[in-house]
């Protein structure tokens, strides 16, 4: 693929060629799916998710390679290689709907590669039917799309069956979407029933979904930026980076690598995400407000507004971070917050406590409330005992 990509670098196309940074992003996406799939398949061969990821990584790579092959044979060096139309046809159905259909199965099978129960088997059968319907798109007559400046027709299109094939393809898409929704519901069901390891695994899956959705939601705002070379690649790169977190987090969850770090990661994401958003709003508001004040007083803008706003942000960072951390702990990590308050109150009482029996009861109560052990005992050396 790399050789054809280099040979096609100066070939005129209907759409601008991807920058080098975007090529690296797509490569990262291919490698992340393929690598995670290979690791999971080798260590958990009975888990179907590993094999699905292997196929996703392979299909991404084959799709890109076949597209570059077709571009070279049909545009860069016309007629230099055989089977160019067939390679372009392969590109048209290796990605897109088929990838979406396969990934919908991950929702149903995560984290152990099995369905939550036998009642979910119809979803698997529906997805298999959907894949068969989606293949109909590959035989729909008409153009495969613009490749460079050349219009290529489907070499395997079935004439006279366009309406039927199009209908079957759309049925497959809607069924796949329904199965994906059902898979999301199955994850909620699993999470409510899960305990211990499985619960942590589903949290990792949810984290990847939140990251991807956050990047996707940022798209309209990023597209609003001036589309100059310095900013035009920001959204595609962020999208590919967000997509790459999906196989990595899912693989970590299945292989149980640093599984219990998820709570710390989510905590830090909530704290620093909220902190960043708040500081950006404060900075923007202070700059606008101070600039308006300077214009009203002197009739012109001043760099003092930016300097003052920067100093204000630096002064606010520490206190605001502690405040946001306390709010996050109180709202989402109540046990941690309660434990911290309990220890703080115990420390205050300890400075004034002189009775050993009362101290013993306080220590045992604090340990039970904060650590929640199955059993706790405390021995205190009697007063006046020998050293």
Short mmCIF file of C-alpha atoms in Angstrom, two decimals:
data_model
loop_
_atom_site.label_atom_id
_atom_site.label_comp_id
_atom_site.label_asym_id
_atom_site.label_seq_id
_atom_site.Cartn_x
_atom_site.Cartn_y
_atom_site.Cartn_z
CA UNK A 1 0.00 0.00 0.00
CA UNK A 2 2.82 2.39 0.86
CA UNK A 3 4.48 1.97 -2.55
CA UNK A 4 1.26 2.69 -4.46
CA UNK A 5 0.51 5.61 -2.13
CA UNK A 6 3.89 7.12 -2.99
CA UNK A 7 3.42 6.56 -6.72
CA UNK A 8 -0.05 8.14 -6.58
CA UNK A 9 1.04 11.14 -4.50
CA UNK A 10 0.94 13.54 -7.47
CA UNK A 11 -2.09 12.01 -9.21
CA UNK A 12 -5.00 14.47 -9.64
CA UNK A 13 -8.13 13.36 -7.81
CA UNK A 14 -11.69 14.56 -7.38
CA UNK A 15 -11.00 15.17 -3.68
CA UNK A 16 -7.76 16.44 -2.09
CA UNK A 17 -5.27 13.75 -1.17
CA UNK A 18 -4.79 13.13 2.53
CA UNK A 19 -1.88 14.83 4.22
CA UNK A 20 0.92 12.72 5.66
CA UNK A 21 -0.48 13.16 9.16
CA UNK A 22 -3.81 11.69 8.02
CA UNK A 23 -2.06 8.74 6.43
CA UNK A 24 -0.37 8.11 9.75
CA UNK A 25 -3.77 8.35 11.48
CA UNK A 26 -5.28 5.71 9.19
CA UNK A 27 -2.22 3.52 9.65
CA UNK A 28 -2.59 3.85 13.42
CA UNK A 29 -6.24 2.81 13.17
CA UNK A 30 -5.38 -0.28 11.07
CA UNK A 31 -2.55 -1.30 13.37
CA UNK A 32 -4.54 -0.80 16.57
CA UNK A 33 -7.38 -3.07 15.44
CA UNK A 34 -5.05 -5.70 13.98
CA UNK A 35 -2.64 -5.71 16.94
CA UNK A 36 -5.32 -5.84 19.61
CA UNK A 37 -7.17 -8.50 17.65
CA UNK A 38 -4.04 -10.63 17.36
CA UNK A 39 -3.29 -10.30 21.09
CA UNK A 40 -6.82 -11.18 22.15
CA UNK A 41 -7.07 -14.05 19.65
CA UNK A 42 -3.75 -15.54 20.81
CA UNK A 43 -4.47 -15.26 24.55
CA UNK A 44 -8.26 -15.72 24.48
CA UNK A 45 -8.83 -17.84 21.33
CA UNK A 46 -12.42 -18.63 22.34
CA UNK A 47 -13.29 -14.94 22.52
CA UNK A 48 -14.81 -13.97 19.16
CA UNK A 49 -14.00 -10.29 19.64
CA UNK A 50 -10.30 -10.92 18.94
CA UNK A 51 -11.09 -12.54 15.60
CA UNK A 52 -13.55 -9.76 14.71
CA UNK A 53 -10.84 -7.16 15.38
CA UNK A 54 -8.37 -9.12 13.25
CA UNK A 55 -10.83 -9.04 10.37
CA UNK A 56 -11.53 -5.33 10.87
CA UNK A 57 -7.82 -4.50 10.74
CA UNK A 58 -7.37 -6.72 7.68
CA UNK A 59 -10.37 -5.24 5.87
CA UNK A 60 -9.19 -1.67 6.52
CA UNK A 61 -5.75 -2.50 5.16
CA UNK A 62 -7.02 -4.43 2.13
CA UNK A 63 -9.53 -1.70 1.32
CA UNK A 64 -6.88 1.03 1.33
CA UNK A 65 -4.38 -1.08 -0.61
CA UNK A 66 -6.91 -2.05 -3.29
CA UNK A 67 -7.99 1.59 -3.70
CA UNK A 68 -4.39 2.72 -4.24
CA UNK A 69 -3.87 -0.17 -6.67
CA UNK A 70 -6.94 0.85 -8.68
CA UNK A 71 -5.94 4.52 -8.69
CA UNK A 72 -2.50 3.65 -10.02
CA UNK A 73 -3.81 1.30 -12.72
CA UNK A 74 -6.71 3.50 -13.85
CA UNK A 75 -5.32 7.03 -13.46
CA UNK A 76 -1.61 7.26 -12.66
CA UNK A 77 -0.41 4.69 -15.22
CA UNK A 78 -3.46 3.73 -17.26
CA UNK A 79 -3.59 0.03 -18.14
CA UNK A 80 -0.32 -0.79 -16.36
CA UNK A 81 -1.85 -3.40 -14.03
CA UNK A 82 -4.63 -5.97 -14.52
CA UNK A 83 -7.86 -6.24 -12.56
CA UNK A 84 -8.10 -2.58 -11.56
CA UNK A 85 -11.92 -2.50 -11.72
CA UNK A 86 -12.12 -5.60 -9.55
CA UNK A 87 -9.82 -4.05 -6.95
CA UNK A 88 -11.96 -0.92 -6.84
CA UNK A 89 -15.05 -3.11 -6.42
CA UNK A 90 -13.32 -4.85 -3.52
CA UNK A 91 -12.73 -1.46 -1.90
CA UNK A 92 -16.39 -0.52 -2.20
CA UNK A 93 -17.68 -3.31 0.05
CA UNK A 94 -14.72 -4.20 2.29
CA UNK A 95 -15.25 -1.06 4.33
CA UNK A 96 -18.32 0.89 5.33
CA UNK A 97 -21.43 -1.22 5.91
CA UNK A 98 -19.65 -4.55 6.41
CA UNK A 99 -17.31 -3.05 9.00
CA UNK A 100 -20.26 -1.47 10.79
CA UNK A 101 -22.11 -4.80 10.77
CA UNK A 102 -19.17 -6.67 12.27
CA UNK A 103 -18.56 -4.06 14.94
CA UNK A 104 -22.21 -4.24 15.99
CA UNK A 105 -21.47 -7.80 17.13
CA UNK A 106 -18.87 -6.49 19.58
CA UNK A 107 -21.61 -4.79 21.60
CA UNK A 108 -23.40 -8.12 21.97
CA UNK A 109 -20.34 -10.24 22.75
CA UNK A 110 -18.28 -7.99 25.02
CA UNK A 111 -16.42 -8.83 27.25
CA UNK A 112 -16.21 -12.65 27.20
CA UNK A 113 -17.15 -13.32 23.57
CA UNK A 114 -20.48 -14.85 24.55
CA UNK A 115 -24.04 -13.57 24.57
CA UNK A 116 -25.51 -12.44 27.90
CA UNK A 117 -28.03 -15.29 27.66
CA UNK A 118 -29.76 -17.52 25.12
CA UNK A 119 -32.53 -14.97 24.73
CA UNK A 120 -30.11 -12.81 22.73
CA UNK A 121 -29.50 -15.44 20.03
CA UNK A 122 -32.07 -13.91 17.63
CA UNK A 123 -29.89 -10.79 17.51
CA UNK A 124 -26.99 -12.85 16.13
CA UNK A 125 -29.19 -14.44 13.48
CA UNK A 126 -30.57 -11.04 12.50
CA UNK A 127 -27.05 -9.69 12.14
CA UNK A 128 -26.06 -12.57 9.87
CA UNK A 129 -29.10 -11.83 7.72
CA UNK A 130 -28.10 -8.16 7.71
CA UNK A 131 -24.60 -8.99 6.45
CA UNK A 132 -26.08 -11.02 3.58
CA UNK A 133 -28.36 -8.09 2.72
CA UNK A 134 -25.47 -5.62 2.86
CA UNK A 135 -23.53 -7.67 0.31
CA UNK A 136 -26.29 -6.69 -2.14
CA UNK A 137 -24.74 -3.22 -2.32
CA UNK A 138 -21.66 -4.78 -3.92
CA UNK A 139 -23.69 -6.00 -6.92
CA UNK A 140 -25.73 -2.87 -7.47
CA UNK A 141 -25.21 -1.64 -11.06
CA UNK A 142 -23.88 1.83 -11.74
CA UNK A 143 -20.75 3.76 -10.87
CA UNK A 144 -18.56 2.66 -8.01
CA UNK A 145 -17.60 6.29 -7.42
CA UNK A 146 -15.16 8.79 -8.79
CA UNK A 147 -11.59 7.56 -8.70
CA UNK A 148 -9.37 10.49 -9.45
CA UNK A 149 -10.96 12.07 -12.49
CA UNK A 150 -12.21 8.74 -13.89
CA UNK A 151 -15.76 7.42 -13.52
CA UNK A 152 -15.73 3.62 -13.01
CA UNK A 153 -18.80 1.40 -13.35
CA UNK A 154 -19.37 -1.67 -11.21
CA UNK A 155 -17.92 -4.64 -13.15
CA UNK A 156 -20.10 -7.07 -11.18
CA UNK A 157 -23.31 -5.05 -11.24
CA UNK A 158 -26.50 -7.01 -11.96
CA UNK A 159 -28.48 -5.12 -14.57
CA UNK A 160 -32.20 -4.79 -14.01
CA UNK A 161 -31.93 -5.55 -10.28
CA UNK A 162 -30.87 -2.13 -9.01
CA UNK A 163 -34.09 -1.45 -7.08
CA UNK A 164 -34.12 -4.88 -5.42
CA UNK A 165 -30.44 -4.76 -4.47
CA UNK A 166 -30.73 -1.21 -3.13
CA UNK A 167 -33.73 -2.22 -1.01
CA UNK A 168 -31.91 -5.26 0.37
CA UNK A 169 -28.88 -3.15 1.22
CA UNK A 170 -30.92 -0.58 3.13
CA UNK A 171 -32.75 -3.33 4.99
CA UNK A 172 -29.36 -4.68 6.04
CA UNK A 173 -28.30 -1.24 7.28
CA UNK A 174 -31.43 -0.74 9.36
CA UNK A 175 -31.20 -4.25 10.83
CA UNK A 176 -27.55 -3.65 11.70
CA UNK A 177 -28.48 -0.40 13.42
CA UNK A 178 -31.18 -2.22 15.40
CA UNK A 179 -28.71 -4.92 16.43
CA UNK A 180 -26.21 -2.26 17.53
CA UNK A 181 -28.90 -0.64 19.70
CA UNK A 182 -29.76 -4.07 21.11
CA UNK A 183 -26.07 -4.59 21.83
CA UNK A 184 -25.96 -1.33 23.76
CA UNK A 185 -28.96 -2.47 25.79
CA UNK A 186 -27.22 -5.80 26.45
CA UNK A 187 -24.21 -3.93 27.85
CA UNK A 188 -26.48 -2.03 30.24
CA UNK A 189 -28.04 -5.34 31.32
CA UNK A 190 -24.60 -6.88 31.81
CA UNK A 191 -23.41 -3.89 33.83
CA UNK A 192 -26.39 -3.98 36.18
CA UNK A 193 -25.83 -7.69 36.83
CA UNK A 194 -22.03 -7.62 36.86
CA UNK A 195 -19.75 -7.62 39.85
CA UNK A 196 -16.01 -7.23 40.22
CA UNK A 197 -13.95 -7.84 37.08
CA UNK A 198 -16.78 -7.80 34.54
CA UNK A 199 -18.07 -4.50 35.90
CA UNK A 200 -14.63 -2.93 35.47
CA UNK A 201 -14.37 -4.31 31.92
CA UNK A 202 -17.64 -2.68 30.91
CA UNK A 203 -16.42 0.60 32.39
CA UNK A 204 -13.43 0.46 30.03
CA UNK A 205 -15.78 -0.11 27.09
CA UNK A 206 -17.89 2.85 28.20
CA UNK A 207 -14.78 5.01 28.44
CA UNK A 208 -13.86 4.34 24.81
CA UNK A 209 -17.41 5.17 23.76
CA UNK A 210 -17.37 8.45 25.69
CA UNK A 211 -14.04 9.47 24.13
CA UNK A 212 -15.24 8.65 20.62
CA UNK A 213 -18.58 10.45 21.09
CA UNK A 214 -16.82 13.50 22.54
CA UNK A 215 -14.52 13.72 19.53
CA UNK A 216 -17.44 13.18 17.17
CA UNK A 217 -19.48 15.89 18.90
CA UNK A 218 -16.57 18.32 18.56
CA UNK A 219 -16.72 17.94 14.77
CA UNK A 220 -19.13 20.81 14.01
CA UNK A 221 -17.08 23.21 16.14
CA UNK A 222 -13.81 22.16 14.51
CA UNK A 223 -15.28 22.44 11.02
CA UNK A 224 -16.25 26.01 11.90
CA UNK A 225 -12.55 26.89 12.05
CA UNK A 226 -11.06 28.49 8.92
CA UNK A 227 -10.27 25.64 6.55
CA UNK A 228 -6.63 26.46 5.96
CA UNK A 229 -3.84 23.87 5.82
CA UNK A 230 -2.96 24.54 9.44
CA UNK A 231 -6.43 23.58 10.72
CA UNK A 232 -8.05 21.43 8.01
CA UNK A 233 -6.51 18.21 9.37
CA UNK A 234 -7.50 18.73 13.04
CA UNK A 235 -10.93 17.06 12.89
CA UNK A 236 -9.88 13.99 10.82
CA UNK A 237 -6.87 13.39 13.05
CA UNK A 238 -8.92 13.71 16.25
CA UNK A 239 -11.57 11.40 14.78
CA UNK A 240 -9.00 8.75 13.90
CA UNK A 241 -7.31 9.09 17.29
CA UNK A 242 -10.67 8.72 19.04
CA UNK A 243 -11.51 5.68 16.92
CA UNK A 244 -8.13 4.14 17.75
CA UNK A 245 -8.91 4.26 21.47
CA UNK A 246 -11.78 1.81 20.94
CA UNK A 247 -9.72 -1.32 20.18
CA UNK A 248 -7.05 -0.35 22.73
CA UNK A 249 -9.47 0.08 25.64
CA UNK A 250 -11.50 -2.98 24.67
CA UNK A 251 -8.34 -5.07 24.40
CA UNK A 252 -7.13 -3.82 27.79
CA UNK A 253 -10.48 -4.74 29.30
CA UNK A 254 -10.56 -8.25 27.83
CA UNK A 255 -6.94 -8.99 28.78
CA UNK A 256 -7.53 -7.35 32.18
CA UNK A 257 -4.49 -5.10 31.87
CA UNK A 258 -4.50 -2.49 34.66
CA UNK A 259 -8.22 -3.12 34.89
CA UNK A 260 -8.84 -1.29 38.14
CA UNK A 261 -7.14 1.91 36.93
CA UNK A 262 -10.39 2.82 35.17
CA UNK A 263 -11.84 4.55 38.21
CA UNK A 264 -8.76 6.76 38.52
CA UNK A 265 -8.82 7.55 34.78
CA UNK A 266 -12.49 8.49 34.83
CA UNK A 267 -11.95 10.57 37.96
CA UNK A 268 -9.09 12.48 36.37
CA UNK A 269 -11.01 12.92 33.12
CA UNK A 270 -13.99 14.39 34.96
CA UNK A 271 -11.80 16.69 37.06
CA UNK A 272 -9.49 18.00 34.37
CA UNK A 273 -12.18 18.09 31.69
CA UNK A 274 -14.41 20.23 33.90
CA UNK A 275 -11.42 22.30 35.03
CA UNK A 276 -10.29 22.97 31.46
CA UNK A 277 -13.77 23.95 30.30
CA UNK A 278 -14.21 26.28 33.28
CA UNK A 279 -10.82 27.94 32.83
CA UNK A 280 -11.40 28.44 29.10
CA UNK A 281 -14.74 30.11 29.79
CA UNK A 282 -13.21 32.29 32.52
CA UNK A 283 -10.29 33.25 30.27
CA UNK A 284 -12.48 34.08 27.28
CA UNK A 285 -14.95 36.01 29.43
CA UNK A 286 -12.24 37.99 31.20
CA UNK A 287 -10.46 38.88 27.96
CA UNK A 288 -13.68 40.06 26.32
CA UNK A 289 -14.78 41.95 29.44
CA UNK A 290 -11.44 43.65 30.05
CA UNK A 291 -11.02 44.56 26.38
CA UNK A 292 -14.46 46.16 26.43
CA UNK A 293 -13.49 48.09 29.56
CA UNK A 294 -10.23 49.30 28.00
CA UNK A 295 -12.03 50.38 24.83
CA UNK A 296 -14.53 52.31 26.91
CA UNK A 297 -11.77 54.07 28.86
CA UNK A 298 -9.11 54.66 26.23
CA UNK A 299 -10.83 53.96 22.93
CA UNK A 300 -8.40 51.18 22.00
CA UNK A 301 -7.58 47.59 22.95
CA UNK A 302 -4.74 46.70 25.29
CA UNK A 303 -2.54 43.65 25.79
CA UNK A 304 -3.05 44.14 29.52
CA UNK A 305 -6.37 42.31 29.16
CA UNK A 306 -4.60 39.16 27.98
CA UNK A 307 -1.89 39.47 30.64
CA UNK A 308 -4.41 40.01 33.43
CA UNK A 309 -6.56 37.10 32.23
CA UNK A 310 -3.53 34.80 32.10
CA UNK A 311 -2.50 35.76 35.63
CA UNK A 312 -6.07 35.19 36.83
CA UNK A 313 -6.10 31.70 35.30
CA UNK A 314 -2.76 30.87 36.95
CA UNK A 315 -4.09 32.03 40.32
CA UNK A 316 -7.37 30.15 39.94
CA UNK A 317 -5.91 26.82 38.82
CA UNK A 318 -4.96 25.36 42.21
CA UNK A 319 -8.02 26.37 44.26
CA UNK A 320 -10.39 25.60 41.41
CA UNK A 321 -8.85 22.15 40.86
CA UNK A 322 -9.32 21.28 44.52
CA UNK A 323 -12.90 22.53 44.43
CA UNK A 324 -13.73 20.57 41.28
CA UNK A 325 -12.07 17.44 42.73
CA UNK A 326 -14.24 17.72 45.84
CA UNK A 327 -17.39 18.19 43.75
CA UNK A 328 -16.56 15.19 41.55
CA UNK A 329 -15.81 12.99 44.56
CA UNK A 330 -18.99 14.06 46.33
CA UNK A 331 -21.16 13.51 43.25
CA UNK A 332 -19.62 10.44 41.57
CA UNK A 333 -17.33 8.87 44.21
CA UNK A 334 -19.40 9.22 47.33
CA UNK A 335 -17.65 6.44 49.24
CA UNK A 336 -14.25 8.06 48.69
CA UNK A 337 -15.63 11.45 49.70
CA UNK A 338 -17.28 10.03 52.82
CA UNK A 339 -14.08 8.17 53.73
CA UNK A 340 -12.07 11.36 53.44
CA UNK A 341 -14.50 13.29 55.61
CA UNK A 342 -14.52 10.47 58.17
CA UNK A 343 -10.72 10.46 58.43
CA UNK A 344 -10.66 14.23 58.68
CA UNK A 345 -13.18 14.19 61.53
CA UNK A 346 -11.32 11.35 63.26
CA UNK A 347 -8.08 13.32 63.09
CA UNK A 348 -9.77 16.27 64.75
CA UNK A 349 -11.16 14.05 67.55
CA UNK A 350 -7.85 12.26 68.01
CA UNK A 351 -6.14 15.44 69.14
CA UNK A 352 -8.59 15.76 72.03
CA UNK A 353 -9.20 12.08 72.93
CA UNK A 354 -7.58 10.80 76.14
CA UNK A 355 -9.68 7.73 77.01
CA UNK A 356 -8.25 4.53 75.48
CA UNK A 357 -11.60 2.73 75.36
CA UNK A 358 -13.19 5.59 73.45
CA UNK A 359 -10.15 5.78 71.17
CA UNK A 360 -10.38 2.06 70.43
CA UNK A 361 -14.05 2.35 69.52
CA UNK A 362 -13.32 5.36 67.30
CA UNK A 363 -10.50 3.57 65.46
CA UNK A 364 -12.59 0.45 64.86
CA UNK A 365 -15.52 2.56 63.68
CA UNK A 366 -13.35 4.52 61.25
CA UNK A 367 -11.78 1.35 59.80
CA UNK A 368 -15.19 -0.25 59.31
CA UNK A 369 -16.63 2.85 57.67
CA UNK A 370 -13.73 3.58 55.34
CA UNK A 371 -12.27 0.14 54.52
CA UNK A 372 -15.38 -2.02 55.11
CA UNK A 373 -13.38 -5.17 56.09
CA UNK A 374 -15.01 -8.52 56.82
CA UNK A 375 -13.48 -8.48 60.33
CA UNK A 376 -11.53 -5.97 62.38
CA UNK A 377 -9.84 -6.20 65.78
CA UNK A 378 -7.58 -3.85 67.72
CA UNK A 379 -5.15 -4.51 70.55
CA UNK A 380 -3.87 -1.68 72.74
CA UNK A 381 -1.04 -2.19 75.19
CA UNK A 382 -2.29 -1.64 78.75
CA UNK A 383 -1.20 1.58 80.37
CA UNK A 384 1.92 1.11 82.48
CA UNK A 385 3.03 -2.13 80.77
CA UNK A 386 6.78 -2.78 80.58
CA UNK A 387 8.62 -1.63 77.49
#
